[in-house]
Amino acid sequence: HDVYYQTLLRFIGCNAETYWMAAIVGNELAVRAEFATIDAGKPQQVLPLALRFIRQANAGASPLEMAGAMLRGMISLGKLETEFFPGHCEIAERLAERLGFGPELVRGLGQLYARWDGKGVPKGVQGEAVAPAVRVVTLAQDMVTFHRLGDTEAAIKVARERRGSQYDPRLVDVFLRHAETLFAGFAHEPGWQAVLDLEPAPRESLDDAAFDNACAVLADFADIKCPYTLTHSPRVSTLAESAARSLGMSGADIALARRAGLLHDVGRTGVSAGVWSKPGTLTEREWEKARLHAYYTERILARFPALATLGRVASFAHERVDGTGYFRSATRDATLPVARVLAAADVVA
């Protein structure tokens, strides 16, 4: 149970540091993608990656400005183990607690960056002190990454190199014995239904109150992407629900307005904080990226049939009745009343 949910919630705290990362390296999503391919316990691998992204983020700067950016970046890198990683873990723990998960899973999320050799975060947590689910999922995540980048042999090579340092040596031995079987069928990415079918019994379910709570947790997860969006989604939800009730809408539409208000910006997580926090006017390319977040919101929720209607309404939060909104440029005639309420609440809140 803990392994299953550790895989799904592993990066639920990732938005905690995106603003900080984007200010230093630009596109934090691209940095994370490459960071997953290196051994974070080796400064000789971390430093060149960081310097390359700092240069890219400051392309066109004068030599003096570039030197200043490099210096600030190096100072900030010194905070990785004291602020960056612990902040990510703390947010993950708090969100998991709010979702009702038990103490062992929460403890594991606090050890997201722990290593078998104790050189990770929290410092000194090593060996058997690292939660079992963390040891399994850390190895599994990296093996999937390197298999995707290369093949089974590429994953095996990394497992052998990091055996006893980053990974539990016993788990590596199990993986090495069964690698071919474990990767069977990995040429095709599994659908969400296949993932849901893997959940160990007893399976979790949510009543209406628990579902509203889960929506509120996801709202905060999205809003911490940037400092200026903190508490935005709950405000939109409260206002949209109140407006729907004042307009005499049905109970179902009132609930839809409340939940869509909470979830309307979950797609923000798919766009770099470097776009959301950029001072000044966005370029045309950046603006197109920003517009996509409404589409992402719909697609994230549409993967679950029970949430498809909620996702569709939530994705209308930035549409306008005259057709000047995004991402559909939908007019009044193509927009449900509850969606129009949501769009107005988003502007006011």
Coordinates of N, CA and C in Angstrom, one line a residue, residues 247-343:
L247 N -27.8 32.6 -7.6 CA -28.5 32.5 -8.9 C -29.6 31.4 -8.9
G248 N -29.7 30.7 -7.8 CA -30.7 29.7 -7.8 C -30.4 28.4 -8.6
M249 N -29.1 28.2 -8.8 CA -28.7 27.0 -9.5 C -29.0 25.7 -8.7
S250 N -29.0 24.6 -9.4 CA -29.3 23.3 -8.7 C -28.2 22.9 -7.7
G251 N -28.5 22.0 -6.8 CA -27.4 21.6 -5.9 C -26.2 21.0 -6.6
A252 N -26.5 20.3 -7.7 CA -25.4 19.6 -8.4 C -24.5 20.7 -9.1
D253 N -25.1 21.8 -9.6 CA -24.3 22.8 -10.2 C -23.6 23.7 -9.1
I254 N -24.2 23.8 -8.0 CA -23.5 24.5 -6.9 C -22.2 23.7 -6.5
A255 N -22.3 22.4 -6.3 CA -21.2 21.6 -6.0 C -20.2 21.6 -7.1
L256 N -20.6 21.6 -8.4 CA -19.8 21.7 -9.5 C -19.0 23.0 -9.5
A257 N -19.6 24.1 -9.2 CA -19.0 25.4 -9.2 C -17.9 25.4 -8.1
R258 N -18.2 24.8 -6.9 CA -17.3 24.8 -5.8 C -16.0 24.0 -6.2
R259 N -16.2 22.8 -6.7 CA -15.1 21.9 -7.0 C -14.3 22.4 -8.3
A260 N -15.0 22.9 -9.3 CA -14.3 23.5 -10.4 C -13.4 24.7 -10.0
G261 N -13.9 25.5 -9.1 CA -13.1 26.6 -8.6 C -11.9 26.1 -8.0
L262 N -11.9 25.0 -7.2 CA -10.7 24.5 -6.6 C -9.7 23.9 -7.6
L263 N -10.2 23.3 -8.7 CA -9.4 22.6 -9.6 C -9.1 23.3 -10.9
H264 N -9.6 24.5 -11.1 CA -9.4 25.2 -12.4 C -8.0 25.5 -12.8
D265 N -7.1 25.5 -11.8 CA -5.7 25.9 -12.2 C -4.7 24.7 -12.0
V266 N -5.2 23.5 -11.9 CA -4.3 22.4 -11.7 C -3.3 22.2 -12.9
G267 N -3.8 22.7 -14.1 CA -2.9 22.6 -15.2 C -1.8 23.6 -15.2
R268 N -1.7 24.5 -14.3 CA -0.6 25.4 -14.1 C 0.7 24.6 -13.8
T269 N 0.6 23.5 -13.2 CA 1.8 22.7 -12.9 C 2.5 22.2 -14.1
G270 N 1.9 22.2 -15.3 CA 2.5 21.8 -16.5 C 3.2 22.9 -17.3
V271 N 3.2 24.1 -16.7 CA 3.9 25.2 -17.3 C 4.9 25.8 -16.4
S272 N 6.1 26.1 -16.8 CA 7.2 26.5 -16.0 C 6.9 27.7 -15.2
A273 N 7.3 27.7 -13.9 CA 7.2 28.9 -13.1 C 7.9 30.1 -13.7
G274 N 8.9 29.9 -14.6 CA 9.6 31.0 -15.2 C 8.6 31.8 -16.1
V275 N 7.6 31.2 -16.6 CA 6.5 31.9 -17.3 C 5.6 32.6 -16.4
W276 N 5.1 32.0 -15.4 CA 4.2 32.6 -14.4 C 4.8 33.8 -13.7
S277 N 6.1 33.7 -13.4 CA 6.7 34.7 -12.5 C 7.5 35.7 -13.3
K278 N 7.5 35.6 -14.6 CA 8.3 36.6 -15.4 C 7.8 38.0 -15.2
P279 N 8.8 38.9 -14.9 CA 8.4 40.3 -14.8 C 8.3 40.9 -16.2
G280 N 7.3 41.7 -16.4 CA 7.1 42.3 -17.7 C 6.2 41.5 -18.6
T281 N 6.2 41.8 -19.9 CA 5.2 41.2 -20.8 C 5.8 39.9 -21.3
L282 N 4.9 38.9 -21.5 CA 5.2 37.6 -22.0 C 5.4 37.7 -23.5
T283 N 6.4 36.9 -24.0 CA 6.5 36.8 -25.5 C 5.3 36.0 -26.0
E284 N 5.2 36.0 -27.3 CA 4.1 35.3 -27.9 C 4.2 33.8 -27.6
R285 N 5.5 33.3 -27.6 CA 5.7 31.9 -27.3 C 5.3 31.5 -25.9
E286 N 5.7 32.4 -25.0 CA 5.4 32.2 -23.5 C 3.9 32.3 -23.3
W287 N 3.3 33.2 -24.0 CA 1.8 33.4 -23.8 C 1.1 32.1 -24.3
E288 N 1.6 31.5 -25.4 CA 1.0 30.3 -25.8 C 1.1 29.2 -24.8
K289 N 2.3 29.1 -24.1 CA 2.5 28.2 -23.1 C 1.5 28.4 -21.9
A290 N 1.3 29.7 -21.5 CA 0.4 30.0 -20.5 C -1.0 29.6 -20.8
R291 N -1.4 29.8 -22.0 CA -2.8 29.5 -22.4 C -3.1 28.0 -22.4
L292 N -2.0 27.2 -22.5 CA -2.2 25.7 -22.5 C -2.6 25.2 -21.1
H293 N -2.4 26.0 -20.1 CA -2.7 25.4 -18.8 C -4.2 25.1 -18.6
A294 N -5.1 25.8 -19.3 CA -6.5 25.5 -19.2 C -6.8 24.1 -19.9
Y295 N -6.1 23.9 -21.0 CA -6.2 22.6 -21.7 C -5.7 21.5 -20.8
Y296 N -4.5 21.7 -20.2 CA -4.0 20.7 -19.3 C -4.9 20.3 -18.2
T297 N -5.6 21.4 -17.6 CA -6.6 21.1 -16.6 C -7.6 20.1 -17.0
E298 N -8.2 20.4 -18.2 CA -9.2 19.4 -18.7 C -8.7 18.0 -18.9
R299 N -7.5 17.9 -19.5 CA -6.9 16.6 -19.9 C -6.5 15.8 -18.7
I300 N -6.0 16.5 -17.6 CA -5.7 15.8 -16.4 C -6.9 15.1 -15.8
L301 N -8.0 15.9 -15.7 CA -9.2 15.3 -15.1 C -10.0 14.4 -16.0
A302 N -9.8 14.6 -17.3 CA -10.6 13.8 -18.3 C -10.1 12.3 -18.3
R303 N -9.0 12.1 -17.7 CA -8.4 10.7 -17.7 C -9.3 9.8 -16.8
F304 N -10.1 10.4 -16.0 CA -11.0 9.7 -15.1 C -12.4 10.0 -15.5
P305 N -13.2 9.0 -16.0 CA -14.5 9.3 -16.5 C -15.4 10.0 -15.5
A306 N -15.3 9.7 -14.2 CA -16.1 10.3 -13.2 C -15.8 11.8 -13.0
L307 N -14.6 12.2 -13.5 CA -14.2 13.6 -13.3 C -14.3 14.4 -14.6
A308 N -14.7 13.8 -15.7 CA -14.6 14.5 -17.0 C -15.5 15.7 -17.0
T309 N -16.7 15.7 -16.5 CA -17.5 16.9 -16.5 C -16.9 18.0 -15.7
L310 N -16.4 17.6 -14.5 CA -15.8 18.6 -13.6 C -14.6 19.2 -14.3
G311 N -13.8 18.4 -15.0 CA -12.6 18.9 -15.7 C -13.0 19.9 -16.9
R312 N -14.1 19.5 -17.6 CA -14.5 20.4 -18.7 C -14.9 21.8 -18.2
V313 N -15.7 21.8 -17.1 CA -16.2 23.1 -16.6 C -15.0 23.9 -16.0
A314 N -14.1 23.2 -15.3 CA -12.9 23.9 -14.8 C -12.1 24.5 -15.8
S315 N -12.0 23.9 -17.0 CA -11.2 24.4 -18.1 C -11.7 25.6 -18.8
F316 N -13.0 26.0 -18.5 CA -13.6 27.1 -19.0 C -13.3 28.4 -18.2
A317 N -12.5 28.3 -17.2 CA -12.3 29.4 -16.2 C -11.7 30.7 -16.9
H318 N -11.1 30.5 -18.1 CA -10.5 31.7 -18.7 C -11.2 32.0 -20.1
E319 N -12.3 31.4 -20.3 CA -13.1 31.7 -21.5 C -13.9 33.0 -21.2
R320 N -14.3 33.7 -22.3 CA -15.0 35.0 -22.2 C -16.2 34.9 -23.2
V321 N -17.3 35.5 -22.8 CA -18.6 35.3 -23.6 C -18.4 35.9 -25.0
D322 N -17.5 36.8 -25.2 CA -17.3 37.4 -26.5 C -16.3 36.6 -27.4
G323 N -15.8 35.5 -26.9 CA -14.9 34.6 -27.6 C -13.4 35.0 -27.5
T324 N -13.1 35.9 -26.7 CA -11.7 36.4 -26.6 C -10.9 35.6 -25.5
G325 N -11.5 34.6 -24.9 CA -10.8 33.9 -23.8 C -10.0 32.7 -24.4
Y326 N -9.5 31.8 -23.5 CA -8.7 30.7 -24.0 C -9.1 29.5 -23.1
F327 N -8.9 28.2 -23.6 CA -8.1 27.9 -24.8 C -9.0 27.7 -26.0
R328 N -10.3 27.7 -25.9 CA -11.2 27.4 -27.0 C -11.7 28.6 -27.7
S329 N -11.6 29.8 -27.1 CA -12.2 31.0 -27.7 C -13.7 30.8 -27.8
A330 N -14.3 30.2 -26.7 CA -15.7 29.8 -26.7 C -16.5 31.1 -26.5
T331 N -17.7 31.2 -27.1 CA -18.6 32.3 -26.9 C -19.7 31.9 -25.9
R332 N -20.5 32.8 -25.6 CA -21.6 32.6 -24.6 C -22.4 31.4 -24.9
D333 N -22.8 31.2 -26.2 CA -23.7 30.1 -26.6 C -23.0 28.8 -26.4
A334 N -21.7 28.7 -26.3 CA -21.0 27.4 -26.2 C -20.6 27.2 -24.7
T335 N -21.0 28.0 -23.8 CA -20.6 28.0 -22.4 C -21.7 27.7 -21.5
L336 N -21.6 26.7 -20.6 CA -22.6 26.5 -19.6 C -22.7 27.6 -18.6
P337 N -23.9 27.9 -18.0 CA -24.0 29.0 -17.0 C -23.0 28.8 -15.8
V338 N -22.8 27.6 -15.4 CA -21.9 27.4 -14.2 C -20.5 27.7 -14.6
A339 N -20.1 27.5 -15.9 CA -18.8 27.8 -16.4 C -18.6 29.3 -16.4
R340 N -19.7 30.0 -16.8 CA -19.6 31.5 -16.9 C -19.5 32.1 -15.5
V341 N -20.1 31.5 -14.5 CA -20.0 31.9 -13.1 C -18.5 31.7 -12.7
L342 N -17.9 30.5 -13.0 CA -16.6 30.2 -12.7 C -15.6 31.2 -13.3
A343 N -15.8 31.6 -14.5 CA -14.9 32.5 -15.2 C -15.0 33.9 -14.5

